Tab-separated table of C-alpha atoms and ligand atoms in Angstrom:
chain	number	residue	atom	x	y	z
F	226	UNK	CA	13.304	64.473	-4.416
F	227	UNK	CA	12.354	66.184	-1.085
F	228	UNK	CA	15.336	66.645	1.290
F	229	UNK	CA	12.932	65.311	4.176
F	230	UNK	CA	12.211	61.604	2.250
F	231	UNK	CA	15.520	59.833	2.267
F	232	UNK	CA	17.650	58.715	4.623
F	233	UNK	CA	20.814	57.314	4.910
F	234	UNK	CA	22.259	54.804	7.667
F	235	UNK	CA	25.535	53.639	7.916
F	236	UNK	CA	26.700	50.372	10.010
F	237	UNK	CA	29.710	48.963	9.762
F	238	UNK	CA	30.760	48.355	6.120
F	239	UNK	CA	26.295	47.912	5.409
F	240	UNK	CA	24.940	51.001	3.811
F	241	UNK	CA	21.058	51.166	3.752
F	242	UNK	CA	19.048	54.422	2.384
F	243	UNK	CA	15.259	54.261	3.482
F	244	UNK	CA	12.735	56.925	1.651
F	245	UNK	CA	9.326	58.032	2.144
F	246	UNK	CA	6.536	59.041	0.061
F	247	UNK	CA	3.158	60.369	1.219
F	248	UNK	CA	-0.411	59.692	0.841
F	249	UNK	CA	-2.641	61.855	-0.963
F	250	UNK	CA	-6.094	62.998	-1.038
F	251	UNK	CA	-8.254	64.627	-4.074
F	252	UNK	CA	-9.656	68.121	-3.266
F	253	UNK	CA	-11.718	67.957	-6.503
F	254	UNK	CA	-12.416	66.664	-9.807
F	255	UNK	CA	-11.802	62.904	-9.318
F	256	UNK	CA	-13.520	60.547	-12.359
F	257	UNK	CA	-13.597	63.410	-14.405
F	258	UNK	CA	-9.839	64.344	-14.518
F	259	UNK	CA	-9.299	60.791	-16.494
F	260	UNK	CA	-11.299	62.570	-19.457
F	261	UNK	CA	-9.575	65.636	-19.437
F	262	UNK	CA	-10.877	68.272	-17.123
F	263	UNK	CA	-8.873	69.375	-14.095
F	264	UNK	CA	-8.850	68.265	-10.572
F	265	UNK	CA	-6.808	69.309	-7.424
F	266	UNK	CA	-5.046	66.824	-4.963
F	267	UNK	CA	-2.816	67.271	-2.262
F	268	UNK	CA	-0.362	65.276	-0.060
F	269	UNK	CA	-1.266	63.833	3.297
F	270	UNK	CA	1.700	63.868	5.156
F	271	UNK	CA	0.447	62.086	8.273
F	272	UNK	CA	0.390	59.075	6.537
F	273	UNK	CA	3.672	57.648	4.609
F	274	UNK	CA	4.342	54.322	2.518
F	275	UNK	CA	8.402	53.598	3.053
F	276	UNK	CA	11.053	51.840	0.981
F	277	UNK	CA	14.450	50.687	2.512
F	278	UNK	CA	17.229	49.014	0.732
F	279	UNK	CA	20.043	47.641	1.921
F	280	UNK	CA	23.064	44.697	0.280
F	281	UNK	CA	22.950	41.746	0.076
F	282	UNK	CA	25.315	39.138	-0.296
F	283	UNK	CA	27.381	39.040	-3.421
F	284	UNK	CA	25.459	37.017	-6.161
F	285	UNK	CA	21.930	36.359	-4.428
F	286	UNK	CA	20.316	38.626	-6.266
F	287	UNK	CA	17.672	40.880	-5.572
F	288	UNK	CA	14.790	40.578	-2.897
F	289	UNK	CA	11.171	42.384	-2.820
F	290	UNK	CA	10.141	42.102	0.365
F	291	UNK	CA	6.682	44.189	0.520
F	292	UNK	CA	5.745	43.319	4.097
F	293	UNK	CA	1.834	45.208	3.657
F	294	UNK	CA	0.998	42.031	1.103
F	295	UNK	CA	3.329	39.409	3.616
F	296	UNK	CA	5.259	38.574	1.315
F	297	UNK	CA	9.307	38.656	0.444
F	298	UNK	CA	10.170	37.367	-2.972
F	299	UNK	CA	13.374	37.175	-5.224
F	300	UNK	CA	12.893	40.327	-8.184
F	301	UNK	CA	13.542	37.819	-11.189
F	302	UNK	CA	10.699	35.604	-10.023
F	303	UNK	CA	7.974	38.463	-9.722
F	304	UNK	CA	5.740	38.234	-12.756
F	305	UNK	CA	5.419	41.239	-15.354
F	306	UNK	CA	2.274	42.176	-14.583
F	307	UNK	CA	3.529	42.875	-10.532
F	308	UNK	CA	3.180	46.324	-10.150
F	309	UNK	CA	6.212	47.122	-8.006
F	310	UNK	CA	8.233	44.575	-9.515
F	311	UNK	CA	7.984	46.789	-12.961
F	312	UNK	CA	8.878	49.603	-11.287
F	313	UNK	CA	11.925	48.119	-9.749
F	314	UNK	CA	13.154	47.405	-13.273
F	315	UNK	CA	12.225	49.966	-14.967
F	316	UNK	CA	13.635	52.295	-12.359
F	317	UNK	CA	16.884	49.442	-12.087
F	318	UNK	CA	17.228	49.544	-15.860
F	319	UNK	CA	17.533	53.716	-15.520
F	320	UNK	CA	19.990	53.623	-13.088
F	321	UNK	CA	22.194	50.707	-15.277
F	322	UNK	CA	22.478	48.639	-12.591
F	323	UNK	CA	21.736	45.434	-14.384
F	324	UNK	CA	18.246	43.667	-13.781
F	325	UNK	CA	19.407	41.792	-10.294
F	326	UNK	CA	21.897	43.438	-8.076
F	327	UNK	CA	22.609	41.929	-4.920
F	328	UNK	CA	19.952	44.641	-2.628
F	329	UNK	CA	17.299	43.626	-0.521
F	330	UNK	CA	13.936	46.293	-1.081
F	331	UNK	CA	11.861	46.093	2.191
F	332	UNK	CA	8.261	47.624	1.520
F	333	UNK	CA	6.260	49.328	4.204
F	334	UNK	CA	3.344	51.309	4.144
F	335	UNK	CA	0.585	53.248	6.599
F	336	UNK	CA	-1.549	53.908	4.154
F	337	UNK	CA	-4.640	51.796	3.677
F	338	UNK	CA	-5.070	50.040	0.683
F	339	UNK	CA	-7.643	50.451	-1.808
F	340	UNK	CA	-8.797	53.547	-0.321
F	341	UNK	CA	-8.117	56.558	-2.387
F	342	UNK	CA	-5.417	57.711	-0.208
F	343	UNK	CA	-2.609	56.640	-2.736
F	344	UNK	CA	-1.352	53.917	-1.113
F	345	UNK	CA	0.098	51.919	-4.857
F	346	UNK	CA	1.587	55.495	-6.068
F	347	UNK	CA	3.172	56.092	-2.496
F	348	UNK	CA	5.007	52.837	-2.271
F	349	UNK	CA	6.303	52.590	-5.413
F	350	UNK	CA	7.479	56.598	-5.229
F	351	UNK	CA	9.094	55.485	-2.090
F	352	UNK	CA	10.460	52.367	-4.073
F	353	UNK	CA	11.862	54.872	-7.154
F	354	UNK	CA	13.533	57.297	-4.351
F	355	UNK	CA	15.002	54.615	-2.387
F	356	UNK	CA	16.578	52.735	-5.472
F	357	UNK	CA	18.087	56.266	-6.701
F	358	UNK	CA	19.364	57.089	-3.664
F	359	UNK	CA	21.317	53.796	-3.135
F	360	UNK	CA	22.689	54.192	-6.472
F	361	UNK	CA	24.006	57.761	-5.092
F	362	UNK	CA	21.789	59.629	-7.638
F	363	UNK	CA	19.018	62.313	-7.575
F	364	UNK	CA	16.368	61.922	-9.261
F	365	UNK	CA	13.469	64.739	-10.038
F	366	UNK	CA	10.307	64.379	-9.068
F	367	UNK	CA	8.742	64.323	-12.623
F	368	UNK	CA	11.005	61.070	-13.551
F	369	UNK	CA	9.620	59.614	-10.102
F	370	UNK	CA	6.186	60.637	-11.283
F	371	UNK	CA	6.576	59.344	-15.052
F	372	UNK	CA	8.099	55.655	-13.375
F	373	UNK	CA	4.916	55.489	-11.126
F	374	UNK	CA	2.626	56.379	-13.632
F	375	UNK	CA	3.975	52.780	-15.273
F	376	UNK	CA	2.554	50.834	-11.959
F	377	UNK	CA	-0.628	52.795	-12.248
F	378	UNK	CA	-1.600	51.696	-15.718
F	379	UNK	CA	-1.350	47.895	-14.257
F	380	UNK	CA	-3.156	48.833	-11.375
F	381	UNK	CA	-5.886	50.963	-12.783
F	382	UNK	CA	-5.822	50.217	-16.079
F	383	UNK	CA	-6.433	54.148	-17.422
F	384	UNK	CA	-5.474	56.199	-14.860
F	385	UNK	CA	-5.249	60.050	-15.261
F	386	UNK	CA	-1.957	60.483	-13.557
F	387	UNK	CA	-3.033	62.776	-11.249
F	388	UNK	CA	-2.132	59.965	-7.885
F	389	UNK	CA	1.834	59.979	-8.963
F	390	UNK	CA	2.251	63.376	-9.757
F	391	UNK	CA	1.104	64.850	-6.536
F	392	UNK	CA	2.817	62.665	-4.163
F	393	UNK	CA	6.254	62.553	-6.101
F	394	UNK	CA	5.628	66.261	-5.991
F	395	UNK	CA	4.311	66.475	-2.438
F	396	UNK	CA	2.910	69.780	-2.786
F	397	UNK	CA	-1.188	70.403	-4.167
F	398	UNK	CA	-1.224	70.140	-7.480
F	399	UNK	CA	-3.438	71.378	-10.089
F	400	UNK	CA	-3.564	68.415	-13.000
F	401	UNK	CA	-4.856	68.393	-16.512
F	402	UNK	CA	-4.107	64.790	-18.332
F	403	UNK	CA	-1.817	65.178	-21.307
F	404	UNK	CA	-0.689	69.208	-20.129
F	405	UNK	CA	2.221	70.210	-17.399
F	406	UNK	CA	0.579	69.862	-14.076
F	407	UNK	CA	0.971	73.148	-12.232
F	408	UNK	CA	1.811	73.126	-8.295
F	409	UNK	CA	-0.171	75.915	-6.677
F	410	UNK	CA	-0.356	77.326	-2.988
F	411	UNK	CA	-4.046	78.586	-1.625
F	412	UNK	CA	-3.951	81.128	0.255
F	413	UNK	CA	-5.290	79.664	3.394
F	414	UNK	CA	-4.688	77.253	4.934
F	415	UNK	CA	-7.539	74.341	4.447
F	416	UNK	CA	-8.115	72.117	6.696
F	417	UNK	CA	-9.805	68.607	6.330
F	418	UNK	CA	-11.051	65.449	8.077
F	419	UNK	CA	-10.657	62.382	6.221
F	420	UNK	CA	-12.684	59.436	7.275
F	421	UNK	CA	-12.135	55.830	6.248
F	422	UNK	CA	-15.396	54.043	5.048
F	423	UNK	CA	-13.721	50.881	5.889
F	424	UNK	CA	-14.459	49.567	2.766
F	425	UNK	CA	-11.812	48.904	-0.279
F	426	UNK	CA	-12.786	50.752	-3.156
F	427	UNK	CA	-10.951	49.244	-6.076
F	428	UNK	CA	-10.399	51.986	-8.192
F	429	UNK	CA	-10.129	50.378	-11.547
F	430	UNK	CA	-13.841	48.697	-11.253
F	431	UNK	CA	-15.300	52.325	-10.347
F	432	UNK	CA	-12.884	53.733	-13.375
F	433	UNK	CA	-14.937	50.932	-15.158
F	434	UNK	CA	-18.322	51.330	-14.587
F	435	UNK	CA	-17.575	55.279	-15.429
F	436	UNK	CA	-16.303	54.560	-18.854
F	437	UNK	CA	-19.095	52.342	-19.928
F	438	UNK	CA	-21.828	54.864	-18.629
F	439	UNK	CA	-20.122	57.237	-20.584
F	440	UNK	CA	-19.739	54.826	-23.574
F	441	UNK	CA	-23.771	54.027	-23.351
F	442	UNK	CA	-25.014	58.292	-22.472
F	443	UNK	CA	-22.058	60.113	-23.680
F	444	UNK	CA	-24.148	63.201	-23.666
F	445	UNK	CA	-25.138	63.082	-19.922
F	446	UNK	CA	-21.409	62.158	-18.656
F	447	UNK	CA	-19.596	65.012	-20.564
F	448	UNK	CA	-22.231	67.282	-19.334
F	449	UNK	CA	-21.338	65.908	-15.624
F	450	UNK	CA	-17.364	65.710	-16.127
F	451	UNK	CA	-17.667	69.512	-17.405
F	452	UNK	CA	-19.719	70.796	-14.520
F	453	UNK	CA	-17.202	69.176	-12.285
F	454	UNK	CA	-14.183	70.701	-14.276
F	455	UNK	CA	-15.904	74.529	-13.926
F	456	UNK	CA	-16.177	73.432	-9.891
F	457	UNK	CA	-12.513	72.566	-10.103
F	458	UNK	CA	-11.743	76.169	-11.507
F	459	UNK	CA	-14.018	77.901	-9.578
F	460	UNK	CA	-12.156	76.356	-6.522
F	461	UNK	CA	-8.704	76.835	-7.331
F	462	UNK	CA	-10.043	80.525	-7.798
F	463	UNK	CA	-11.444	80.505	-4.280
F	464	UNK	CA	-8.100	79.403	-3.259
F	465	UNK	CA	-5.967	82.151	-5.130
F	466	UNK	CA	-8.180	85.140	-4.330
F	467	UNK	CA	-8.267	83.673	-0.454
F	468	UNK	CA	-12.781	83.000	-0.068
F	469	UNK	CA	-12.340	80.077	2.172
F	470	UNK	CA	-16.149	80.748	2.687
F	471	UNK	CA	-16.367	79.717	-1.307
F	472	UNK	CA	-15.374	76.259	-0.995
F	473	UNK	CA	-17.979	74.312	0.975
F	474	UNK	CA	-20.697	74.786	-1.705
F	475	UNK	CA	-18.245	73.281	-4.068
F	476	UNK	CA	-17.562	70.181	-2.189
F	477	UNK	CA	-21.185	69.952	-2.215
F	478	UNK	CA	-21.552	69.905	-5.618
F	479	UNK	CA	-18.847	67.970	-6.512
F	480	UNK	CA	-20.271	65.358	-4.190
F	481	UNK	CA	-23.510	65.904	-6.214
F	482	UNK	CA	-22.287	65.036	-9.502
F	483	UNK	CA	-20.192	62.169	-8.278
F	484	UNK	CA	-23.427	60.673	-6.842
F	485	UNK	CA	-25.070	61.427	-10.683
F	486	UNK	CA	-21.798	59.664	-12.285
F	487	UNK	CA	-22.940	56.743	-9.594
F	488	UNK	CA	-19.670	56.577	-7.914
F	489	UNK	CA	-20.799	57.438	-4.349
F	490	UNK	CA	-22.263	54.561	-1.675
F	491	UNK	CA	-23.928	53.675	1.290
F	492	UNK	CA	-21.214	54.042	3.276
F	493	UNK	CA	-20.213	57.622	1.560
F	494	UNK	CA	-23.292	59.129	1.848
F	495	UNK	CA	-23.854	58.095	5.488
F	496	UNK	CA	-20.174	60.022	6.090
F	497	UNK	CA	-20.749	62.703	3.934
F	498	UNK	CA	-24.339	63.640	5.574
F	499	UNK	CA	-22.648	63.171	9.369
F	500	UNK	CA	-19.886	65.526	8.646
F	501	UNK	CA	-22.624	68.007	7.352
F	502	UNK	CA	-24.616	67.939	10.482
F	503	UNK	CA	-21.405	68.547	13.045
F	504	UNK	CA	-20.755	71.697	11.011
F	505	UNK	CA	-18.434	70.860	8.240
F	506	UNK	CA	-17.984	73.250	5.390
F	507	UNK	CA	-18.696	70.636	2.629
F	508	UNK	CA	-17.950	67.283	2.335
F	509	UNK	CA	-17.362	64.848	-0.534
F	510	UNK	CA	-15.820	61.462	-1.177
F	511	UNK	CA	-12.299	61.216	-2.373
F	512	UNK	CA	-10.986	59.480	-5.083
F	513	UNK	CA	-12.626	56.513	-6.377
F	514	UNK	CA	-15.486	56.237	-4.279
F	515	UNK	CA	-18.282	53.428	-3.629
F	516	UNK	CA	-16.320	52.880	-0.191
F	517	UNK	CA	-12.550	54.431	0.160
F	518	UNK	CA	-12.530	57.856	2.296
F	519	UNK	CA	-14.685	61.209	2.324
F	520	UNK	CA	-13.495	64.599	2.838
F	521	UNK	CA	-15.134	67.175	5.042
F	522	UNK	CA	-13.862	70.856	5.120
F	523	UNK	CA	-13.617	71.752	8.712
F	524	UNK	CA	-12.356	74.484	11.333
F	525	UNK	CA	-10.929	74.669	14.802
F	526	UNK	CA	-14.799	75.187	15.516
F	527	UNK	CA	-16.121	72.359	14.131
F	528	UNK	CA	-13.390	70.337	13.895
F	529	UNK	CA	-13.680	68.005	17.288
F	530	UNK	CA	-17.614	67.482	16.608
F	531	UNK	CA	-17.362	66.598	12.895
F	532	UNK	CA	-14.447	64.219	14.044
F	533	UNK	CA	-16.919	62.310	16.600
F	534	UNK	CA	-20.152	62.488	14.118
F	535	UNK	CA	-17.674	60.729	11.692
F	536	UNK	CA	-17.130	57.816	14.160
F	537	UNK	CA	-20.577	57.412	15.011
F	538	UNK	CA	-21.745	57.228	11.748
F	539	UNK	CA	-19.318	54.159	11.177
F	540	UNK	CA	-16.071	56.002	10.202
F	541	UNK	CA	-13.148	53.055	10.150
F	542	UNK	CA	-10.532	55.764	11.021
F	543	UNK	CA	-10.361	59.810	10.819
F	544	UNK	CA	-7.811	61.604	10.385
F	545	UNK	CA	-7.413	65.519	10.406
F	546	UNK	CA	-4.655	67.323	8.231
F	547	UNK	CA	-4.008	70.451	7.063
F	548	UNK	CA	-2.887	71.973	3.768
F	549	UNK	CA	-0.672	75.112	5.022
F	550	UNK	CA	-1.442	77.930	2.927
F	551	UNK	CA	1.043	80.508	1.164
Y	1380	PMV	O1	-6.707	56.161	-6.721
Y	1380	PMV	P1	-7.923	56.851	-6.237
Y	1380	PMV	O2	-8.949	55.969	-5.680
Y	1380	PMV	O3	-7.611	58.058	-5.414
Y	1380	PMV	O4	-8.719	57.451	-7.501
Y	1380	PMV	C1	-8.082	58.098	-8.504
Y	1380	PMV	C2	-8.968	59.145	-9.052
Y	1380	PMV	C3	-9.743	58.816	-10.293
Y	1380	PMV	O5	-10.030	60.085	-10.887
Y	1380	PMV	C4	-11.043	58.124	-9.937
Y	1380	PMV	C5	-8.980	57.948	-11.296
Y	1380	PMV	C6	-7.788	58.636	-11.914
Y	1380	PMV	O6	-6.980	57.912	-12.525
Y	1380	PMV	O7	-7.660	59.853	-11.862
């Protein structure tokens, strides 16, 4: 667990430990990682989902109070198919600390839902962290990743893993379904401006509509998820052998494909062609697309204009963060 994402606060004889988790953006490969080939993600930091728990009075039992969906409900009442109510017992059930202790789990997250930032993976890492550390255990950041991944499947149905592993790792992460996921450091540092379509992106319907177009032209959509994978390569390549200069073009063309595999919208395309024009790099959409957030590669040069283009073309929110390099 990173030193930085729990927290411990004493007051008189109450004990509560808060932790953090970030959000989390993919560089490259989205779609296509769930059949196989790579793709590259990396933590936002500026944005954080938070989990606090605290005790509660001997024999009431524990309390989900997730304060993003307004609501604050006893654990044993939550149905099975609740996301972060299975993570709070599978995680309670690791820890043997019975299926209702007497804690109250307050919820809270920045990060927009539904928007390929992360936001389900981040609150229930922060969930895992803050239930371990109350329990005065640590807890590494591939069991965090493997509990998460159980929230995932109810929330997406077939994910790739790819959301849980990079933000219980918080570092970029190179991921390959089904092989070790490899953390990896470019060698510059990249900078990006993330703008908010404004519109939730649910990924499990664009996860969908992927798998049946592949069901119906298999041919065409393995050709289009392997393209994508050798962009993904050639990328982490740029990275490693430090040709910033290299990486544009690939956005490009990752945004390309994604608009072949009929994931892009409206809304995507209007943000990705803005960010183009005020001098961005490359630009792509993130995650699940048809709404959700773009990407756009940017410098201190172009930074402040491909912020504004971003807003006037409609951008909900931008945000600029940087992935330090090694
Ligand atoms: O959760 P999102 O919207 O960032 O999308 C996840 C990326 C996909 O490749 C579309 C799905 C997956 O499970 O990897």
């Amino acid at each position: 667990m990173s030193p930085d994402s729990v927290h411990e606060y004493r007051r008189d004889d109450v004990t509560t430990y808060t932790a953090s988790a970030p959000g989390k953006v993919i560089l490259l490969g989205e779609h296509a990682v769930v059949y196989g080939y790579p793709a590259i993600a990396v933590p936002v930091t500026q944005l954080q989902a938070q989990a606090t728990v605290t005790d509660r009075p001997p024999g009431s039992g524990c309390l989900l109070a997730a304060l993003d969906l307004g609501r604050s409900t006893p654990l044993a009442q939550l149905p099975t198919d609740d996301a972060l109510a299975l993570v709070a017992r599978l995680t309670l059930d690791m820890l043997g600390m019975g299926s209702d202790p007497d804690w109250r789990i307050t919820l809270h997250s920045q990060i927009p839902m539904a928007s390929g930032l992360g936001s389900g993976a981040a609150i229930a890492t922060a969930l895992v962290r803050a239930l371990f550390a109350y329990a005065g255990r640590s807890v590494s950041a591939q069991i965090v990743a493997d509990l998460v991944f159980e929230s995932e499947k109810l929330l997406h149905g077939t994910p790739s893993g790819i959301d849980n592993t990079v933000i219980a790792y918080e570092q970029p992460v190179w991921f390959e379904k089904g092989r070790p996921m490899q953390i990896f450091a470019p060698l510059f540092p990249i900078t990006l401006a993330v703008a908010d379509t404004g519109l939730a992106s649910p990924t499990r319907q664009t996860v969908g509509d992927v798998r049946q177009g592949w069901q119906t032209q298999p041919a065409k959509y393995e050709s289009l998820f392997g393209q994508i994978g050798q962009i993904v390569a050639q990328a982490r390549l740029a990275m490693e052998i430090g040709q910033p200069q290299n990486l544009g073009p690939l956005f490009d063309h990752n945004q390309e494909l994604l608009v072949e595999l009929g994931v892009s919208g409206a809304a995507n395309d209007r943000l990705v062609a803005a960010a183009r024009a005020a001098g961005a790099a490359g630009a792509k959409l993130s995650g699940g697309g048809r709404g959700g957030n773009i990407i756009a590669l940017v410098d201190e040069a172009s930074q402040q204009s491909v912020q504004a283009a971003l807003r006037n073309a409609g951008a909900r929110r931008v945000l600029v963060t940087t992935i330090l390099g090694a």
